[in-house]
Amino acid sequence: MKNALYYDRVGQNIVRCKLCPHYCVINEGKRGACRVRKNVGGDLYTEIFEKVAAYGSDPIEKKPLYHFYPGSKILSIGTIGCNLKCSFCQNYRISQVSPDEFDNFNLFTTEELVQIALNDEYNLGVAFTYSEPGIAYEYIYEIAKRALNTRLKTVMVTNGYINKAPLLRLLPYIDAFNVDLKAFSENFYHKMTHAKLEPVKNSIRVIAQSDSHLELTNLVIPGMNDDYQEFEEMVRWIAGETGKDTPLHLSRYFPAFKQNIAATPVNTLLDLFEIAVRHLNYVYLGNLADTRRSSTFCSKCHQRVIDRSGYYTEISGLDKKGNCTNCHHHILDHI
């Protein structure tokens, strides 16, 4: 275990965690909502420092990140726990467990992990993903700091449920974020995740105002977050707060964990896609075999500039500066 950051002592052997908006008040011997931050003797500890539950080399498109070094592969790691309780979680076997319920950790020091990433000359960097990396804050912070002065890029795939102070401290060390904006309704967040929407919106705003690259993902669940009016409010908000060039990934839902609702109808995704492209320049469909709506087109002349089929990616219409080869409109900063 390692001493945690961001907490206060609020009573006799009682602490309040300040990492995320839950602000858990944790008694001696107990854990917070994330299941991995524990009060031991009146101090807060992280139980997952240098403990990896899943790792592998993934296409950058799997995060998903479509405008950040397309066609690259990246070392991806995740540990256990999450500060949300989504009934539809795709990775519940690692996200919805505590250290007492998981015994298959791989132990990597921060130095070892960075060296593994550097040993592969074709590897882009390190992605923090699979479960919620924000609750492994101390671990990812140390890895990202160590990677800063190397050639490695760092990526965080997150639910965005983190307080502003720890996010600001982390921002200089994370090159790209994909934030999962699960819905645009407080009712959905309360009912389906046991959390709140507004802190996620705040995190998105903070990232958008930084130098880090930002993309957003929305998993479309039938009858839960697929209301067309609410969805249009969301994409209008994205365009206004983060800019029309922010990539948005609309992902098809399939039954998982505690949810047995049928998979998202393709027509629903197509309808939402058409709504989104009225307001945003780069919208993509995921978990769906649709090469056209997963490829990138120039927002000015509409030439196809990146071809995608599954995780196969070919840059077909961009120069080395990320400009469209047809009209020279700038599209990608990271290529």
Short mmCIF file of C-alpha atoms in Angstrom, two decimals:
data_model
loop_
_atom_site.label_atom_id
_atom_site.label_comp_id
_atom_site.label_asym_id
_atom_site.label_seq_id
_atom_site.Cartn_x
_atom_site.Cartn_y
_atom_site.Cartn_z
CA MET A 1 0.00 0.00 0.00
CA LYS A 2 1.02 3.60 -0.55
CA ASN A 3 -0.15 6.78 1.15
CA ALA A 4 -2.93 8.34 -0.89
CA LEU A 5 -3.07 11.91 -2.08
CA TYR A 6 -6.06 14.21 -1.58
CA TYR A 7 -7.71 13.48 1.76
CA ASP A 8 -8.37 15.13 5.12
CA ARG A 9 -8.62 13.73 8.62
CA VAL A 10 -12.09 14.65 9.89
CA GLY A 11 -12.36 12.77 13.18
CA GLN A 12 -10.86 10.08 15.37
CA ASN A 13 -9.43 7.70 12.75
CA ILE A 14 -11.89 9.03 10.14
CA VAL A 15 -10.84 10.48 6.78
CA ARG A 16 -12.56 12.24 3.90
CA CYS A 17 -11.23 11.43 0.43
CA LYS A 18 -11.06 14.45 -1.90
CA LEU A 19 -9.97 12.72 -5.10
CA CYS A 20 -13.41 12.51 -6.69
CA PRO A 21 -16.80 14.21 -6.22
CA HIS A 22 -18.08 11.43 -3.95
CA TYR A 23 -16.03 12.93 -1.09
CA CYS A 24 -16.25 9.60 0.73
CA VAL A 25 -16.07 9.75 4.53
CA ILE A 26 -14.23 6.55 5.43
CA ASN A 27 -14.02 4.94 8.85
CA GLU A 28 -11.06 2.94 10.13
CA GLY A 29 -10.61 -0.29 8.14
CA LYS A 30 -13.15 0.68 5.48
CA ARG A 31 -12.83 1.59 1.80
CA GLY A 32 -14.34 4.33 -0.32
CA ALA A 33 -16.85 3.89 -3.12
CA CYS A 34 -14.03 3.03 -5.52
CA ARG A 35 -13.15 -0.05 -3.40
CA VAL A 36 -9.39 0.60 -3.59
CA ARG A 37 -8.72 3.51 -1.21
CA LYS A 38 -8.66 2.35 2.41
CA ASN A 39 -8.48 3.98 5.83
CA VAL A 40 -5.70 2.33 7.82
CA GLY A 41 -5.02 3.79 11.25
CA GLY A 42 -6.57 7.14 10.38
CA ASP A 43 -4.65 7.62 7.13
CA LEU A 44 -5.82 6.96 3.57
CA TYR A 45 -3.94 4.48 1.42
CA THR A 46 -4.20 3.29 -2.16
CA GLU A 47 -4.21 -0.50 -2.37
CA ILE A 48 -3.43 -0.69 -6.09
CA PHE A 49 -0.13 1.16 -6.42
CA GLU A 50 2.09 -0.74 -8.88
CA LYS A 51 -0.59 -3.44 -9.27
CA VAL A 52 -1.82 -4.11 -12.81
CA ALA A 53 -4.91 -6.23 -13.48
CA ALA A 54 -4.79 -6.15 -17.28
CA TYR A 55 -2.25 -5.05 -19.86
CA GLY A 56 -1.47 -5.45 -23.54
CA SER A 57 -0.61 -3.66 -26.76
CA ASP A 58 -3.68 -2.09 -28.40
CA PRO A 59 -4.32 -0.04 -31.51
CA ILE A 60 -4.74 3.60 -30.47
CA GLU A 61 -8.13 3.43 -32.21
CA LYS A 62 -9.34 0.97 -29.56
CA LYS A 63 -9.26 3.62 -26.80
CA PRO A 64 -10.93 5.09 -28.94
CA LEU A 65 -8.68 7.90 -30.17
CA TYR A 66 -9.00 8.66 -33.88
CA HIS A 67 -7.16 12.00 -34.07
CA PHE A 68 -4.12 11.10 -31.98
CA TYR A 69 -1.33 9.39 -33.92
CA PRO A 70 -3.70 7.24 -36.01
CA GLY A 71 -2.45 3.77 -36.85
CA SER A 72 -0.19 3.59 -33.78
CA LYS A 73 -0.18 0.92 -31.11
CA ILE A 74 0.10 1.69 -27.43
CA LEU A 75 0.88 -0.23 -24.25
CA SER A 76 -2.40 -0.28 -22.34
CA ILE A 77 -2.74 -0.99 -18.64
CA GLY A 78 -5.54 -1.10 -16.11
CA THR A 79 -5.98 -1.99 -12.49
CA ILE A 80 -9.14 -2.75 -10.50
CA GLY A 81 -11.95 -0.66 -9.07
CA CYS A 82 -14.07 2.25 -10.26
CA ASN A 83 -15.81 5.18 -8.61
CA LEU A 84 -18.95 4.62 -10.70
CA LYS A 85 -21.29 1.65 -10.49
CA CYS A 86 -22.59 1.34 -14.04
CA SER A 87 -25.01 -1.55 -14.38
CA PHE A 88 -23.93 -1.90 -18.03
CA CYS A 89 -20.15 -1.99 -17.44
CA GLN A 90 -18.22 -3.87 -20.11
CA ASN A 91 -15.21 -4.48 -17.81
CA TYR A 92 -17.06 -5.28 -14.59
CA ARG A 93 -14.79 -8.23 -13.76
CA ILE A 94 -12.03 -5.79 -12.87
CA SER A 95 -13.91 -2.53 -12.30
CA GLN A 96 -16.46 -3.78 -9.78
CA VAL A 97 -14.17 -5.69 -7.42
CA SER A 98 -12.02 -4.89 -4.39
CA PRO A 99 -8.44 -6.10 -3.76
CA ASP A 100 -9.88 -8.87 -1.56
CA GLU A 101 -11.81 -10.21 -4.56
CA PHE A 102 -8.98 -10.15 -7.11
CA ASP A 103 -5.84 -12.25 -6.91
CA ASN A 104 -4.35 -12.04 -10.39
CA PHE A 105 -2.30 -8.85 -10.21
CA ASN A 106 0.85 -8.28 -12.22
CA LEU A 107 3.33 -6.22 -10.23
CA PHE A 108 5.15 -3.48 -12.14
CA THR A 109 7.08 -0.63 -10.61
CA THR A 110 6.71 2.71 -12.36
CA GLU A 111 10.27 2.36 -13.65
CA GLU A 112 9.61 -1.12 -15.03
CA LEU A 113 6.44 -0.07 -16.79
CA VAL A 114 8.05 2.89 -18.52
CA GLN A 115 10.97 0.72 -19.58
CA ILE A 116 8.64 -1.92 -21.03
CA ALA A 117 6.95 0.82 -23.05
CA LEU A 118 10.32 2.12 -24.26
CA ASN A 119 11.66 -1.32 -25.20
CA ASP A 120 9.26 -1.53 -28.16
CA GLU A 121 10.44 1.06 -30.66
CA TYR A 122 7.05 1.01 -32.41
CA ASN A 123 5.08 1.61 -29.22
CA LEU A 124 3.54 5.08 -28.93
CA GLY A 125 3.40 5.25 -25.14
CA VAL A 126 1.24 4.19 -22.20
CA ALA A 127 -2.55 4.26 -22.02
CA PHE A 128 -4.37 4.11 -18.69
CA THR A 129 -7.60 2.30 -19.46
CA TYR A 130 -9.81 -0.81 -18.97
CA SER A 131 -11.09 0.21 -15.51
CA GLU A 132 -11.16 3.80 -14.18
CA PRO A 133 -7.57 5.10 -14.06
CA GLY A 134 -8.51 8.14 -11.98
CA ILE A 135 -8.82 6.05 -8.83
CA ALA A 136 -5.29 4.71 -9.39
CA TYR A 137 -4.20 8.33 -9.25
CA GLU A 138 -0.90 7.90 -7.42
CA TYR A 139 0.25 5.15 -9.80
CA ILE A 140 -0.68 6.83 -13.08
CA TYR A 141 0.67 10.16 -11.86
CA GLU A 142 4.09 8.66 -11.14
CA ILE A 143 4.16 6.76 -14.44
CA ALA A 144 3.13 9.81 -16.44
CA LYS A 145 5.73 12.01 -14.70
CA ARG A 146 8.42 9.43 -15.42
CA ALA A 147 7.38 9.25 -19.08
CA LEU A 148 7.43 13.02 -19.55
CA ASN A 149 11.06 13.34 -20.60
CA THR A 150 11.02 10.30 -22.87
CA ARG A 151 9.54 9.81 -26.35
CA LEU A 152 6.44 8.19 -24.81
CA LYS A 153 2.94 9.66 -25.07
CA THR A 154 0.44 9.14 -22.26
CA VAL A 155 -3.27 8.53 -22.69
CA MET A 156 -6.08 8.44 -20.12
CA VAL A 157 -9.43 6.80 -20.89
CA THR A 158 -11.67 8.01 -18.11
CA ASN A 159 -15.19 8.59 -16.84
CA GLY A 160 -14.14 12.12 -15.92
CA TYR A 161 -15.37 11.76 -12.33
CA ILE A 162 -12.46 13.50 -10.66
CA ASN A 163 -12.13 16.74 -8.74
CA LYS A 164 -10.54 19.80 -10.32
CA ALA A 165 -7.40 20.02 -8.15
CA PRO A 166 -6.14 16.48 -8.85
CA LEU A 167 -7.09 16.81 -12.51
CA LEU A 168 -5.11 20.04 -12.88
CA ARG A 169 -2.11 18.41 -11.22
CA LEU A 170 -2.26 15.50 -13.67
CA LEU A 171 -2.93 17.48 -16.86
CA PRO A 172 0.67 18.48 -17.70
CA TYR A 173 1.64 14.81 -17.85
CA ILE A 174 -1.23 13.40 -19.95
CA ASP A 175 -1.05 13.93 -23.71
CA ALA A 176 -4.53 12.73 -24.64
CA PHE A 177 -7.85 11.98 -22.98
CA ASN A 178 -10.92 10.10 -24.04
CA VAL A 179 -13.72 10.99 -21.64
CA ASP A 180 -16.82 8.81 -21.45
CA LEU A 181 -19.79 11.18 -21.43
CA LYS A 182 -22.40 8.57 -20.59
CA ALA A 183 -25.51 10.71 -21.03
CA PHE A 184 -26.69 14.29 -20.71
CA SER A 185 -29.11 13.70 -17.85
CA GLU A 186 -28.57 13.93 -14.11
CA ASN A 187 -31.29 11.32 -13.71
CA PHE A 188 -29.33 8.84 -15.85
CA TYR A 189 -26.12 9.43 -13.91
CA HIS A 190 -27.90 9.06 -10.56
CA LYS A 191 -29.84 5.94 -11.53
CA MET A 192 -27.33 4.13 -13.74
CA THR A 193 -23.94 5.12 -12.30
CA HIS A 194 -24.63 6.33 -8.72
CA ALA A 195 -22.88 9.58 -9.59
CA LYS A 196 -23.60 13.04 -11.03
CA LEU A 197 -23.29 14.57 -14.49
CA GLU A 198 -22.09 18.08 -13.62
CA PRO A 199 -18.63 17.04 -12.33
CA VAL A 200 -18.03 15.15 -15.59
CA LYS A 201 -18.95 18.24 -17.59
CA ASN A 202 -16.57 20.26 -15.43
CA SER A 203 -13.72 17.82 -16.13
CA ILE A 204 -14.39 18.01 -19.86
CA ARG A 205 -14.26 21.81 -19.71
CA VAL A 206 -10.95 21.75 -17.83
CA ILE A 207 -9.35 19.31 -20.28
CA ALA A 208 -10.66 21.24 -23.29
CA GLN A 209 -8.96 24.39 -21.98
CA SER A 210 -5.61 22.62 -21.55
CA ASP A 211 -2.95 21.56 -24.05
CA SER A 212 -4.05 17.91 -23.86
CA HIS A 213 -5.85 16.30 -26.79
CA LEU A 214 -9.51 15.47 -26.09
CA GLU A 215 -12.00 13.05 -27.61
CA LEU A 216 -15.38 11.99 -26.20
CA THR A 217 -17.31 8.73 -26.21
CA ASN A 218 -21.03 8.15 -25.72
CA LEU A 219 -22.31 4.58 -25.33
CA VAL A 220 -25.86 4.60 -26.68
CA ILE A 221 -28.20 2.43 -24.56
CA PRO A 222 -31.76 1.88 -25.87
CA GLY A 223 -34.39 3.59 -23.74
CA MET A 224 -31.78 4.99 -21.37
CA ASN A 225 -29.82 7.75 -23.10
CA ASP A 226 -31.03 7.71 -26.71
CA ASP A 227 -33.64 10.48 -26.53
CA TYR A 228 -33.05 12.59 -29.63
CA GLN A 229 -33.75 15.94 -27.97
CA GLU A 230 -31.48 15.23 -25.02
CA PHE A 231 -28.78 13.98 -27.38
CA GLU A 232 -28.95 17.15 -29.45
CA GLU A 233 -28.57 19.20 -26.27
CA MET A 234 -25.43 17.19 -25.54
CA VAL A 235 -23.80 17.72 -28.94
CA ARG A 236 -24.68 21.42 -28.86
CA TRP A 237 -23.00 21.63 -25.46
CA ILE A 238 -19.91 19.81 -26.77
CA ALA A 239 -19.64 22.17 -29.74
CA GLY A 240 -19.98 25.21 -27.50
CA GLU A 241 -17.71 24.10 -24.66
CA THR A 242 -14.97 22.10 -26.41
CA GLY A 243 -15.25 23.16 -30.06
CA LYS A 244 -16.78 21.72 -33.21
CA ASP A 245 -13.58 19.82 -34.04
CA THR A 246 -13.78 17.64 -30.90
CA PRO A 247 -14.13 14.01 -32.08
CA LEU A 248 -17.23 12.25 -30.74
CA HIS A 249 -17.49 8.46 -30.76
CA LEU A 250 -21.00 6.99 -30.66
CA SER A 251 -20.62 3.44 -29.47
CA ARG A 252 -23.12 0.63 -29.90
CA TYR A 253 -24.23 -0.97 -26.63
CA PHE A 254 -24.36 -4.75 -26.18
CA PRO A 255 -25.82 -6.48 -23.09
CA ALA A 256 -23.31 -6.70 -20.24
CA PHE A 257 -23.09 -7.10 -16.47
CA LYS A 258 -26.54 -6.39 -14.95
CA GLN A 259 -28.18 -5.06 -18.12
CA ASN A 260 -29.91 -7.39 -20.57
CA ILE A 261 -31.50 -4.72 -22.78
CA ALA A 262 -31.15 -5.65 -26.45
CA ALA A 263 -28.26 -4.16 -28.41
CA THR A 264 -28.64 -0.63 -29.77
CA PRO A 265 -30.60 -0.68 -33.05
CA VAL A 266 -28.42 0.36 -35.97
CA ASN A 267 -31.06 2.86 -37.11
CA THR A 268 -30.86 4.64 -33.75
CA LEU A 269 -27.12 5.08 -34.17
CA LEU A 270 -27.58 6.34 -37.72
CA ASP A 271 -30.18 8.87 -36.56
CA LEU A 272 -27.96 10.11 -33.73
CA PHE A 273 -25.03 10.32 -36.12
CA GLU A 274 -27.04 12.63 -38.39
CA ILE A 275 -28.00 14.82 -35.43
CA ALA A 276 -24.39 15.02 -34.24
CA VAL A 277 -22.87 15.97 -37.59
CA ARG A 278 -25.09 19.06 -37.70
CA HIS A 279 -23.04 20.44 -34.82
CA LEU A 280 -19.69 18.60 -34.82
CA ASN A 281 -17.15 18.08 -37.60
CA TYR A 282 -15.87 14.65 -36.60
CA VAL A 283 -18.39 12.04 -35.47
CA TYR A 284 -17.71 8.30 -35.54
CA LEU A 285 -19.70 5.12 -34.99
CA GLY A 286 -18.09 2.37 -32.90
CA ASN A 287 -18.87 -1.29 -32.13
CA LEU A 288 -20.43 -1.35 -35.59
CA ALA A 289 -19.15 -2.46 -39.00
CA ASP A 290 -19.46 0.85 -40.83
CA THR A 291 -16.26 1.83 -42.62
CA ARG A 292 -17.65 5.14 -43.88
CA ARG A 293 -18.80 6.39 -40.47
CA SER A 294 -15.56 5.26 -38.83
CA SER A 295 -13.34 7.00 -41.40
CA THR A 296 -12.24 10.63 -41.25
CA PHE A 297 -13.32 13.18 -43.85
CA CYS A 298 -12.01 16.71 -44.26
CA SER A 299 -14.55 19.07 -42.71
CA LYS A 300 -13.89 21.63 -45.45
CA CYS A 301 -13.71 19.77 -48.79
CA HIS A 302 -15.09 16.40 -47.55
CA GLN A 303 -12.27 14.31 -48.99
CA ARG A 304 -11.70 11.05 -47.12
CA VAL A 305 -8.37 11.52 -45.34
CA ILE A 306 -8.17 8.47 -43.03
CA ASP A 307 -9.62 5.08 -43.98
CA ARG A 308 -10.64 2.76 -41.16
CA SER A 309 -11.98 -0.77 -41.22
CA GLY A 310 -12.16 -2.28 -37.75
CA TYR A 311 -8.78 -1.45 -36.25
CA TYR A 312 -7.07 -1.26 -39.63
CA THR A 313 -6.13 2.35 -40.32
CA GLU A 314 -4.67 3.94 -43.44
CA ILE A 315 -3.82 7.64 -43.69
CA SER A 316 -4.81 8.37 -47.27
CA GLY A 317 -5.31 12.12 -47.55
CA LEU A 318 -3.16 13.93 -44.98
CA ASP A 319 0.31 15.40 -45.32
CA LYS A 320 2.98 15.16 -42.61
CA LYS A 321 1.59 18.25 -40.89
CA GLY A 322 -1.92 16.81 -40.61
CA ASN A 323 -3.34 18.93 -43.43
CA CYS A 324 -5.79 17.73 -46.07
CA THR A 325 -3.84 16.99 -49.26
CA ASN A 326 -6.73 18.28 -51.37
CA CYS A 327 -7.59 21.66 -49.80
CA HIS A 328 -4.79 22.01 -47.19
CA HIS A 329 -7.27 22.44 -44.32
CA HIS A 330 -5.61 21.51 -41.01
CA ILE A 331 -7.20 18.43 -39.40
CA LEU A 332 -4.76 16.62 -37.09
CA ASP A 333 -2.25 18.05 -34.62
CA HIS A 334 -0.89 14.60 -33.72
CA ILE A 335 0.26 12.52 -36.69
#
